Tab-separated table of C-alpha atoms in Angstrom:
chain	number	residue	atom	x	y	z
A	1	UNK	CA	-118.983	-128.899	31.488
A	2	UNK	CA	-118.543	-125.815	30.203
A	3	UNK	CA	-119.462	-123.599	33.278
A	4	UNK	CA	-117.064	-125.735	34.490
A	5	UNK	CA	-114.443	-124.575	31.784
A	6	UNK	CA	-115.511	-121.292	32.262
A	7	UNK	CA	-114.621	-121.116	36.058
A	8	UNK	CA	-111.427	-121.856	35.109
A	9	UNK	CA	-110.765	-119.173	32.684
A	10	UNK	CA	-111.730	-117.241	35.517
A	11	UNK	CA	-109.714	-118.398	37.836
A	12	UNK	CA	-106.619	-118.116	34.632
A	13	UNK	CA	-107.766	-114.497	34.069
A	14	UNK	CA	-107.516	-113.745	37.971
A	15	UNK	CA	-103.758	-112.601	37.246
A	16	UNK	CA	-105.403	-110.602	33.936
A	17	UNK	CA	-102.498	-108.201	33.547
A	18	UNK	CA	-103.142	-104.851	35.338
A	19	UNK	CA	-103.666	-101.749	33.638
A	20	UNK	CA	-100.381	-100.111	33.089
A	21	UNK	CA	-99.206	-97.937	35.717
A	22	UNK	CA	-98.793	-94.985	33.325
A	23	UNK	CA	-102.340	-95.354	31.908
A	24	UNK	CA	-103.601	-95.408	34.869
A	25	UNK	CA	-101.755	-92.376	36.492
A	26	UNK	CA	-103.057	-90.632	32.917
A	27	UNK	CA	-106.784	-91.616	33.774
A	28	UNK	CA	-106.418	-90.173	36.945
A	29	UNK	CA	-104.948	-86.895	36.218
A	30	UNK	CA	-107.562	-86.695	33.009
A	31	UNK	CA	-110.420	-87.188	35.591
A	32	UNK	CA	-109.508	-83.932	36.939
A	33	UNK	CA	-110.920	-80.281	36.820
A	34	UNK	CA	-108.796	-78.088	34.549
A	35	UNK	CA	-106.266	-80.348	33.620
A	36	UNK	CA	-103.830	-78.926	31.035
A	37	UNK	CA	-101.930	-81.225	28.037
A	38	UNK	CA	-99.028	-79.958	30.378
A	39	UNK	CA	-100.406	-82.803	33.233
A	40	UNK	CA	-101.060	-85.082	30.328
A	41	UNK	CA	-97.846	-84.742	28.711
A	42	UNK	CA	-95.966	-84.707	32.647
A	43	UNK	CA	-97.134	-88.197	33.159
A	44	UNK	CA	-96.457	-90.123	29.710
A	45	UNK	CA	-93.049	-88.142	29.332
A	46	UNK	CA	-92.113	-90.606	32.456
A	47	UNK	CA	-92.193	-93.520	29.854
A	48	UNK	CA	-89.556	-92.512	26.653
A	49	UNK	CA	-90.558	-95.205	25.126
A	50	UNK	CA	-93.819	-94.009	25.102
A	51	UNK	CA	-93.320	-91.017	24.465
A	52	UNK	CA	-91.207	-91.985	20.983
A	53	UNK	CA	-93.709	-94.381	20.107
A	54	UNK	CA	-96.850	-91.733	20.565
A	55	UNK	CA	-94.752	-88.869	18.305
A	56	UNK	CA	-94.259	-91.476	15.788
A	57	UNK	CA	-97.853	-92.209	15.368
A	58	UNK	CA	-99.148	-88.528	15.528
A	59	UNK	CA	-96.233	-87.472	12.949
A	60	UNK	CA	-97.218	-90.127	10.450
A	61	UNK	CA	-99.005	-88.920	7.460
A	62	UNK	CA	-102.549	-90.143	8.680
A	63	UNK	CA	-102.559	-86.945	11.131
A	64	UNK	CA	-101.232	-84.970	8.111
A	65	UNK	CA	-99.738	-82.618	10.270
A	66	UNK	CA	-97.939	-79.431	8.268
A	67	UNK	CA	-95.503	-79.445	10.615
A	68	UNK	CA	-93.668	-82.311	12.761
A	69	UNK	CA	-94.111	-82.745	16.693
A	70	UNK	CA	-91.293	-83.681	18.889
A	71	UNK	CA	-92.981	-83.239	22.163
A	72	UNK	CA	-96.158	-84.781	23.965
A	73	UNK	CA	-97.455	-81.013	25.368
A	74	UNK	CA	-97.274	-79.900	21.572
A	75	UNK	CA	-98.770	-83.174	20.801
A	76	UNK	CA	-102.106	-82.203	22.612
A	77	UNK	CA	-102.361	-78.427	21.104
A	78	UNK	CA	-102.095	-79.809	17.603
A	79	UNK	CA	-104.126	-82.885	17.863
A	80	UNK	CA	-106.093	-82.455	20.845
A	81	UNK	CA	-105.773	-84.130	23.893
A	82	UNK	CA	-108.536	-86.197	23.261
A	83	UNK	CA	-106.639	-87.541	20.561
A	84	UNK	CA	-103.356	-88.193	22.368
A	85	UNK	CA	-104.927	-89.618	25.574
A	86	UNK	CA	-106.526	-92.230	23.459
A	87	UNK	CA	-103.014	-92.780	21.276
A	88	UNK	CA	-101.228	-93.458	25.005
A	89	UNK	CA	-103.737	-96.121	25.503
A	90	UNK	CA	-103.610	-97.552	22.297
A	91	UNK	CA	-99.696	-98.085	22.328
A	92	UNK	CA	-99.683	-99.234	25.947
A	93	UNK	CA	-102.250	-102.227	25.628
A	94	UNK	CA	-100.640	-102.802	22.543
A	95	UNK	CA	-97.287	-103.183	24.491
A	96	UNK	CA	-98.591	-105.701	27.363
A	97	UNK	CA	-100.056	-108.030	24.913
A	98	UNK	CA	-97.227	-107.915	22.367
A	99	UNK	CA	-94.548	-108.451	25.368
A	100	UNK	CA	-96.806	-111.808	26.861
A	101	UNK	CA	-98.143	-112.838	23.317
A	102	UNK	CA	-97.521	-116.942	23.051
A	103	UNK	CA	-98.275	-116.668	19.256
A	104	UNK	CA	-100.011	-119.817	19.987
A	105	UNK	CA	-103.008	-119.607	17.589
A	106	UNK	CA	-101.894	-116.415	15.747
A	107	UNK	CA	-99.640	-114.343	14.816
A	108	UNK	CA	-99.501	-111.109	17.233
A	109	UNK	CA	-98.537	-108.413	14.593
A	110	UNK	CA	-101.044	-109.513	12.314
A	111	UNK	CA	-103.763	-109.674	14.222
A	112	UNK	CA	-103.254	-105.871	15.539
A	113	UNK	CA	-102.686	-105.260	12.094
A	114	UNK	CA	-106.194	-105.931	11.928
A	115	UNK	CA	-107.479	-104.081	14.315
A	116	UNK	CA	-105.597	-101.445	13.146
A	117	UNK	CA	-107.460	-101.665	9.756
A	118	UNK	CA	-110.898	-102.264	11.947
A	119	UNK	CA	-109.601	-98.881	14.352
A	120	UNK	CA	-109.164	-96.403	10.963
A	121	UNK	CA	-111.746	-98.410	8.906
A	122	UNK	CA	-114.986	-98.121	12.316
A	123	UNK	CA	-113.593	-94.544	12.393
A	124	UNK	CA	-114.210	-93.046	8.938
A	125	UNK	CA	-117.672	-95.415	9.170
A	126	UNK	CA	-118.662	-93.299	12.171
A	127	UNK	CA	-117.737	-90.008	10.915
A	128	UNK	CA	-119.455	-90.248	8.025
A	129	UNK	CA	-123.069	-89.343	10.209
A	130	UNK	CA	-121.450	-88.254	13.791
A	131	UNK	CA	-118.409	-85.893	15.377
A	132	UNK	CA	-115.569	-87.434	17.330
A	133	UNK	CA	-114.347	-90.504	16.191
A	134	UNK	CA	-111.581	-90.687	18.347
A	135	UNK	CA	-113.170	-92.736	20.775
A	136	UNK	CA	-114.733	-95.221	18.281
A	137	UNK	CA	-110.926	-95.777	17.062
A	138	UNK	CA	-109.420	-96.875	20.138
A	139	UNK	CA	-112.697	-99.647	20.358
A	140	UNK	CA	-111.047	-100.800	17.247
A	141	UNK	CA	-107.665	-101.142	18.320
A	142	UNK	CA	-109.049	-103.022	21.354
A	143	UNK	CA	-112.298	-105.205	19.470
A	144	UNK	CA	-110.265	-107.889	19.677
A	145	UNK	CA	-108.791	-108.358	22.383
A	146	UNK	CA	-110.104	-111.179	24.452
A	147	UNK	CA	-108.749	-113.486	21.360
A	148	UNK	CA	-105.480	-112.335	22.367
A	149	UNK	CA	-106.108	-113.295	25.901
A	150	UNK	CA	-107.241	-116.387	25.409
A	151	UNK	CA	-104.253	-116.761	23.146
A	152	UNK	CA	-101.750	-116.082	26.217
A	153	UNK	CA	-104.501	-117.653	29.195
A	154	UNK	CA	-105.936	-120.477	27.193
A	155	UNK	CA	-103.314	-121.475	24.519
A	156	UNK	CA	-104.005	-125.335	24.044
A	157	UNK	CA	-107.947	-124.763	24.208
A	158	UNK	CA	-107.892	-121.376	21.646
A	159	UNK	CA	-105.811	-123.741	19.162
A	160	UNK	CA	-108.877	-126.534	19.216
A	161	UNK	CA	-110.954	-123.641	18.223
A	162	UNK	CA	-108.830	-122.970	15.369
A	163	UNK	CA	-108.674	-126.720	14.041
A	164	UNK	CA	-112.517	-126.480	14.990
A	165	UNK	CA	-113.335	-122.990	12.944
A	166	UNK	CA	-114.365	-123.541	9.334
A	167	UNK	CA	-116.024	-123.350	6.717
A	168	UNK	CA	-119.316	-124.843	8.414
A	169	UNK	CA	-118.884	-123.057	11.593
A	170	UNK	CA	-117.660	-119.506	12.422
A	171	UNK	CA	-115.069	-118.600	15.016
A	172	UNK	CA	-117.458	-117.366	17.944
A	173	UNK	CA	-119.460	-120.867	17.383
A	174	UNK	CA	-115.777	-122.765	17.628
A	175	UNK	CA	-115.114	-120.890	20.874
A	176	UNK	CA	-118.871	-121.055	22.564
A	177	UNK	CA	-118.061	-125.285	21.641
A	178	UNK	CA	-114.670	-125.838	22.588
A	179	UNK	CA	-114.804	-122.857	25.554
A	180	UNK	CA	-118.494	-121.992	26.574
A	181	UNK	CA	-117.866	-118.223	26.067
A	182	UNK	CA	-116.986	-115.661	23.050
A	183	UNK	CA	-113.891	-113.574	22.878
A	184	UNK	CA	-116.196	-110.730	23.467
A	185	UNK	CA	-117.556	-111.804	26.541
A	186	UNK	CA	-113.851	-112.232	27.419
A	187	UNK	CA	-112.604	-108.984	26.441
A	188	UNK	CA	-115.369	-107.251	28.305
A	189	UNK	CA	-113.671	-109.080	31.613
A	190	UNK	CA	-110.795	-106.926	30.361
A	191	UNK	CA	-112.538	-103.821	30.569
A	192	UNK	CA	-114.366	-103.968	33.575
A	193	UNK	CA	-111.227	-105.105	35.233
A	194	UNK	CA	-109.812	-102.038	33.439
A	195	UNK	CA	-112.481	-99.538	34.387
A	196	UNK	CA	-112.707	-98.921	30.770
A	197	UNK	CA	-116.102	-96.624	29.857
A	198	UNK	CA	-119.414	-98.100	29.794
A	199	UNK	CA	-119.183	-97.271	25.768
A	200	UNK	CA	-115.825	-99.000	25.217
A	201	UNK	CA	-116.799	-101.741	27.244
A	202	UNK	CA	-119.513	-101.638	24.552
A	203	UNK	CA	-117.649	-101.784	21.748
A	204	UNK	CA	-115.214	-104.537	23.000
A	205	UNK	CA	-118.460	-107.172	23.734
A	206	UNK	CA	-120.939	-106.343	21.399
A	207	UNK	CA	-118.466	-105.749	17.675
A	208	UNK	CA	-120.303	-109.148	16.960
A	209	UNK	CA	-124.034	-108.127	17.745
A	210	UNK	CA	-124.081	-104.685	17.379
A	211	UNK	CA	-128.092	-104.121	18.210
A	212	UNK	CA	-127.200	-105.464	22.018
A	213	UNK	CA	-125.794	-101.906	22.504
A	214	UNK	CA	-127.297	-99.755	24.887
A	215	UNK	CA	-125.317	-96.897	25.496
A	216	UNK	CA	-123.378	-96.950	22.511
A	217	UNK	CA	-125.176	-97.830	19.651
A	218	UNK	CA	-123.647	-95.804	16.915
A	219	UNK	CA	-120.055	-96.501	18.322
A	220	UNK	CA	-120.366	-100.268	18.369
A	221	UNK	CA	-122.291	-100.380	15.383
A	222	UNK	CA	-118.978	-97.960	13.744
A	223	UNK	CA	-117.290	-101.213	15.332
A	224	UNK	CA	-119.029	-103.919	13.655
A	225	UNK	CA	-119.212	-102.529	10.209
A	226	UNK	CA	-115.757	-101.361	10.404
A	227	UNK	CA	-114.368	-105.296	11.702
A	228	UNK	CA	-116.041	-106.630	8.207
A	229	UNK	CA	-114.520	-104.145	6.261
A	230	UNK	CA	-111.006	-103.822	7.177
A	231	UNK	CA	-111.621	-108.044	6.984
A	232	UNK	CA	-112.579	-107.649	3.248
A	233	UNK	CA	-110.029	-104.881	2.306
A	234	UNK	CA	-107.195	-107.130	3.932
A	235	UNK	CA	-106.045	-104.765	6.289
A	236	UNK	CA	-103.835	-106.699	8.770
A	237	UNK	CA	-104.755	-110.307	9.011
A	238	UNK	CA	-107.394	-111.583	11.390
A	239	UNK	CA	-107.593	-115.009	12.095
A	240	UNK	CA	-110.876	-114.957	10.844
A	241	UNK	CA	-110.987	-116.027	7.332
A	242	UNK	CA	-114.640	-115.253	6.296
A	243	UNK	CA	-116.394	-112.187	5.668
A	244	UNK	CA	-119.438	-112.385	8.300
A	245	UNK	CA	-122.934	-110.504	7.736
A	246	UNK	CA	-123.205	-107.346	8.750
A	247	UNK	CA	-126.181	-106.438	11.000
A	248	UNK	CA	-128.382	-104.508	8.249
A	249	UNK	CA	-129.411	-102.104	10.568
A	250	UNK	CA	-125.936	-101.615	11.403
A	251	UNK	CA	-124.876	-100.846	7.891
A	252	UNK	CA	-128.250	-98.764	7.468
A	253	UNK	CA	-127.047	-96.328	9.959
A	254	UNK	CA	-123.888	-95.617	7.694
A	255	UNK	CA	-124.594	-96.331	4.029
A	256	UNK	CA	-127.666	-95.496	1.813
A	257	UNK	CA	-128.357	-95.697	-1.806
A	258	UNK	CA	-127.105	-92.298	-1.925
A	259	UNK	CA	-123.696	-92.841	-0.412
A	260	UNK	CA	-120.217	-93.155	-1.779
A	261	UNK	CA	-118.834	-95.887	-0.502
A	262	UNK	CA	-116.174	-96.503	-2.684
A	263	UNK	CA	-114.954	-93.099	-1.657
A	264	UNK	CA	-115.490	-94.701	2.071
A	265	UNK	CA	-113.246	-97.636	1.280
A	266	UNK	CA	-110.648	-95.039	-0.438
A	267	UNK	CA	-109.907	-93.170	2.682
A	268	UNK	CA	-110.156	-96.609	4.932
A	269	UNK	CA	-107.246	-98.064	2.605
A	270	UNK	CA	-105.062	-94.887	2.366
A	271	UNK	CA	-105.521	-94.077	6.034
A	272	UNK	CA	-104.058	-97.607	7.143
A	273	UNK	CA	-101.477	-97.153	4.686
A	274	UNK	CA	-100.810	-93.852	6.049
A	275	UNK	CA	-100.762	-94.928	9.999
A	276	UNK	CA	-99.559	-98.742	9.303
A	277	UNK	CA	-95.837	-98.553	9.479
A	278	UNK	CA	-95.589	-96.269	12.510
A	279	UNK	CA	-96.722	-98.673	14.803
A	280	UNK	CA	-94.125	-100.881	14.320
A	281	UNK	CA	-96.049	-103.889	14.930
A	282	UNK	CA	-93.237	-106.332	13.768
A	283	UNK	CA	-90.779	-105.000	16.185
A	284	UNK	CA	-90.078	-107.218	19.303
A	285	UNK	CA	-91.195	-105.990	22.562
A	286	UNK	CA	-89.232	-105.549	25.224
A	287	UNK	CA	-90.421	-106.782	28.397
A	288	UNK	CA	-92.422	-104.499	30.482
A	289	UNK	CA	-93.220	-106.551	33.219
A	290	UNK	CA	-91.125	-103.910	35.698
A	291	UNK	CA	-93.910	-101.221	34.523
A	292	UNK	CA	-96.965	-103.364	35.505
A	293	UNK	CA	-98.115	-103.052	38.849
A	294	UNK	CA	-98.348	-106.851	39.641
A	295	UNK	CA	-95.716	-108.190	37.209
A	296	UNK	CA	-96.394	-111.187	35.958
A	297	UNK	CA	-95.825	-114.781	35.585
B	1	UNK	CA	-111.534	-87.428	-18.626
B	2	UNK	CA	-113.201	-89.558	-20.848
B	3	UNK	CA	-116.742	-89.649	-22.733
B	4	UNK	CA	-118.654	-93.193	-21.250
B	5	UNK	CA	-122.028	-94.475	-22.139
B	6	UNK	CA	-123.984	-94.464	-18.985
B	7	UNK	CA	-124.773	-98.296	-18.962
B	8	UNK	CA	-120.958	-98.642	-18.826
B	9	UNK	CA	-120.416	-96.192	-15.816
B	10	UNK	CA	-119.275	-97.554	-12.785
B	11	UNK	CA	-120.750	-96.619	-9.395
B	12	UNK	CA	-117.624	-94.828	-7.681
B	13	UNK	CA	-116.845	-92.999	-10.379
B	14	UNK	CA	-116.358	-89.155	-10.221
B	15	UNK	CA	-117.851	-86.627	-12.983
B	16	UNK	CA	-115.236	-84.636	-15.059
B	17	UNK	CA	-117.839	-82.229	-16.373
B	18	UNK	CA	-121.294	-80.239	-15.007
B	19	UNK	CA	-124.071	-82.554	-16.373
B	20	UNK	CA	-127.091	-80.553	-17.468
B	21	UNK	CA	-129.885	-81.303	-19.143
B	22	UNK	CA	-131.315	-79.735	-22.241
B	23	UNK	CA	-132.618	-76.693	-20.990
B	24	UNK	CA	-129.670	-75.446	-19.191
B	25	UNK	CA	-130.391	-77.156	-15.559
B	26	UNK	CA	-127.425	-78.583	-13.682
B	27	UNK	CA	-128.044	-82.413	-12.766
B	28	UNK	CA	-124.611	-83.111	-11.500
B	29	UNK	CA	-121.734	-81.136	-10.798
B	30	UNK	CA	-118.432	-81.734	-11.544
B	31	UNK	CA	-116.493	-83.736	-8.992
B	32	UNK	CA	-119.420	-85.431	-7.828
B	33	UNK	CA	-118.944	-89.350	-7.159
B	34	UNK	CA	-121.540	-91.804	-9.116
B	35	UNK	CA	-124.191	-93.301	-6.853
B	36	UNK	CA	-126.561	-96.060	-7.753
B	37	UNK	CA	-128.972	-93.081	-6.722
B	38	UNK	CA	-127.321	-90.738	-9.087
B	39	UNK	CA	-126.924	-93.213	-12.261
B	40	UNK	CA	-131.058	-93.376	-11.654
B	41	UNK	CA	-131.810	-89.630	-11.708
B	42	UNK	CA	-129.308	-89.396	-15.016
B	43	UNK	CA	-131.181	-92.152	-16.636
B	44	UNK	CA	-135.019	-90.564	-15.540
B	45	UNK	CA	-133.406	-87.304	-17.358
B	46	UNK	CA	-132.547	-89.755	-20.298
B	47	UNK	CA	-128.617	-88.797	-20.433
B	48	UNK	CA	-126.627	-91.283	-22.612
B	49	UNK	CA	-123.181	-90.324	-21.838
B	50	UNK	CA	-121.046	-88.778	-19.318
B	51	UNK	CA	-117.333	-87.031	-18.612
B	52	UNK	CA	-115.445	-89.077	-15.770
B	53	UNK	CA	-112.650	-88.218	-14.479
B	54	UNK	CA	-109.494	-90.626	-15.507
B	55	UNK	CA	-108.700	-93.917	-13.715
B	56	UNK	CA	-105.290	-94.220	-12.432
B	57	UNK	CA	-103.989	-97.636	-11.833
B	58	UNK	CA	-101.289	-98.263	-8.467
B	59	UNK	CA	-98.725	-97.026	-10.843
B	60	UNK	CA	-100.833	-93.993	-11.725
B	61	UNK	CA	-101.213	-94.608	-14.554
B	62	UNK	CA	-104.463	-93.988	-16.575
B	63	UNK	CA	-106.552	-97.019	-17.201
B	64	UNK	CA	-109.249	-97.544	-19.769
B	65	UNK	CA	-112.540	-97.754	-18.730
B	66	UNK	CA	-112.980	-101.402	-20.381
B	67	UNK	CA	-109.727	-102.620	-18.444
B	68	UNK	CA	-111.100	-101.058	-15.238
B	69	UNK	CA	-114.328	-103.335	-15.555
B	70	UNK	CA	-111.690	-106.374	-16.694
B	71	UNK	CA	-109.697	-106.145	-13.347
B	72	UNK	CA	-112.806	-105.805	-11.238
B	73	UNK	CA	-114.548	-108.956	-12.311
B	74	UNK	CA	-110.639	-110.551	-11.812
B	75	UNK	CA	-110.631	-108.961	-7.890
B	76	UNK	CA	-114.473	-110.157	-7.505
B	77	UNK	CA	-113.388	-113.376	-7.949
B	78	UNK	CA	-110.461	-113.717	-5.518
B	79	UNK	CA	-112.969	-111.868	-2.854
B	80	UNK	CA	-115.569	-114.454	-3.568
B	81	UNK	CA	-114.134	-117.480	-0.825
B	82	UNK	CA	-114.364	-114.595	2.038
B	83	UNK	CA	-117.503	-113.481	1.070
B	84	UNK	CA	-118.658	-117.280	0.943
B	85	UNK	CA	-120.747	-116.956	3.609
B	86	UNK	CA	-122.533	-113.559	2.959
B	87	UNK	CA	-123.319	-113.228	-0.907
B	88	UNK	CA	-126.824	-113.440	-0.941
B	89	UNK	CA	-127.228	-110.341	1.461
B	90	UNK	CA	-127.618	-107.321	-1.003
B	91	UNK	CA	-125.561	-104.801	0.954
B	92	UNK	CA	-122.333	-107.524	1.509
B	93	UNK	CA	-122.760	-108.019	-2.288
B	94	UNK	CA	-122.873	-104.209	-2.534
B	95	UNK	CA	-119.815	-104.322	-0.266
B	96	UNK	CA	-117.833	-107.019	-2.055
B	97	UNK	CA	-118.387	-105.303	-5.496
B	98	UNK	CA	-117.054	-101.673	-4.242
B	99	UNK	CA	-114.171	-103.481	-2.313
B	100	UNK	CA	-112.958	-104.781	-5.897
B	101	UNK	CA	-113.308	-101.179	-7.711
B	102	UNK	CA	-111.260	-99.725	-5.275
B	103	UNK	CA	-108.699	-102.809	-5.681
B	104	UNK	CA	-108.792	-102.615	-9.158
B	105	UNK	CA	-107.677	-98.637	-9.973
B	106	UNK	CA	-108.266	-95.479	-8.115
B	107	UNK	CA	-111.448	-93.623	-9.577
């Protein structure tokens, strides 16, 4: 019965949206030898929206730039393209989910509110032992997000594993009941369909069981720690309602005896404060479906 | 900055002064946050008291030591249903219990 359920998420998730065009035309021309923030900044400028929506992140105070940016190409110098390429990505998955959310389980703002907190909270985890966090804060932005397609694909079975989900039995265990597979498992369809790297794709299915990692460890480990702690400072609102165990190998990799962190949870909470209001989350969407490549239903 | 008994320190807390012991040797400088590791070392060195740095509540303004503690058993309490299902773990308690210091003032 429920391989049979699961063939027909498959079949719901066959018209998965695509990627968006412009994140796509992005990946390409950031796949290429010597490309400049000018070919970076060439494509996204296409999309105003965007492009309004990516200066208003970078000039809010969690950047804590001296000076404001009010173009993509200066964007890049200041903040690296690294940092901008992954900002793009973050706002445009943001956008197809907010435009198709059916808010039938949850609400849409809240819940990337969340992994907003889990994005800025898995980051300052992971850069408390390694470089680059950059990456490990997009993973948090997109933990999450096969609950938010099996909010829009699945609507009437995601809502029985929300009268289901408890007190005596945690969301994934609702969802393996009612639907035979994890939001995980779900959002990793996303990423493969996506082409999204072997370590996000990491990050997306394994934020629950972080020692299944095998090319990202530290990243989806970041992930996992980060997802419990943005749950406990209520950052955003999951629809989660417990606090779940962190792997303690996990939170080994992070946090000894020696380390500070309340000074950890400091910078998590001003850091959301800081980047919270310039996504916009509450603002409605406007449809997109003329951007994606298949449109949609 | 305030004088506190070090059974009353918190961990979180930063260190107003250099903390030396008798003979002149530096144990902790200023600035430095309290770790469970660090309250140890002070207490093998038998130090009674330190300098931290004042509180500030999410008005900023300063809060007493005693009221710091106060709010922090208050914020343990509302994070107790979420943490239902993990309190027995050490490092979740460890979690819960820095999660309501930084909700209760900012060291």
């Amino acid at each position: 019965m429920e391989e049979k359920s699961f063939d027909d998420i498959l079949k719901r998730l066959s018209d998965l949206p695509s990627m968006p065009t412009i994140v796509q035309e992005m990946f390409k021309v950031t796949s290429m030898p010597d490309y400049t923030s000018k070919d970076v900044a060439r494509v996204l400028e296409n999309d105003q929206s965007l492009t309004a929506k990516i200066l208003r992140v970078a000039n809010s105070p969690f950047y804590g730039l001296s000076r404001k940016v009010d173009t993509v190409d200066r964007a890049c110098t200041v903040l690296g393209l690294n940092t901008v390429k992954n900002l793009a990505l973050s706002v445009s998955v943001m956008n197809v989910f907010k435009s198709r959310s059916r808010a039938a389980t949850f609400d849409i703002a809240d819940m990337w509110r969340h992994s907003l907190g889990c994005a800025v909270a898995a980051k300052a985890v992971f850069e408390l032992r390694y470089k680059g966090g950059e990456n490990v804060f997009v993973g948090g932005i997109l933990h999450d997000i096969g609950k938010m397609i099996l909010d829009i694909y699945m609507p009437k079975e995601y809502k029985e594993v929300h009268e289901l989900y408890g007190k005596d039995m945690s969301l994934v265990d609702a969802e393996m009941y009612i639907i035979g597979r994890t939001h995980a498992l779900v959002g990793r369809l996303l990423a493969r369909k996506w082409k999204f790297t072997e370590a996000m794709e990491e990050m997306i299915a394994f934020h629950h069981k972080p020692a299944s990692a095998k090319v990202a460890r530290e990243q989806v480990a970041a992930i996992h720690v980060g997802n419990e702690i943005a749950k406990a400072l209520s950052l955003g609102k999951s629809n989660e309602l417990f606090v779940m165990p962190i792997d303690e190998d996990a939170w080994n990799m992070f946090f000894t005896k020696e380390s500070t962190l309340t000074d950890t949870l400091e910078v998590i909470q001003d850091g959301y404060a800081q980047i919270e209001e310039s996504f916009d989350l509450d603002s409605p969407e406007e449809n997109r479906k003329g951007r994606l490549k298949h449109g949609s239903k | 900055m305030k004088k506190i008994a070090l059974n009353e320190v918190m961990v979180g807390m930063k260190i107003a002064r250099d903390v030396s012991n008798p003979r002149g040797m530096v144990l902790v400088r200023k600035g430095a946050t309290l770790t469970e590791g660090v309250i140890k070392q002070l207490e093998r060195y038998d130090i009674t008291s330190v300098l931290i740095e004042d509180i500030e509540d999410e008005k900023g303004a300063v809060l007493d030591p005693k009221e710091l503690e106060k709010r922090k058993m208050e914020q343990i309490e509302q994070l107790k249903p979420i943490f239902a299902k993990v309190a027995t773990l050490p490092w979740m308690k460890q979690l819960m219990e820095a999660v309501a210091i930084v909700k209760a003032g900012r060291l």
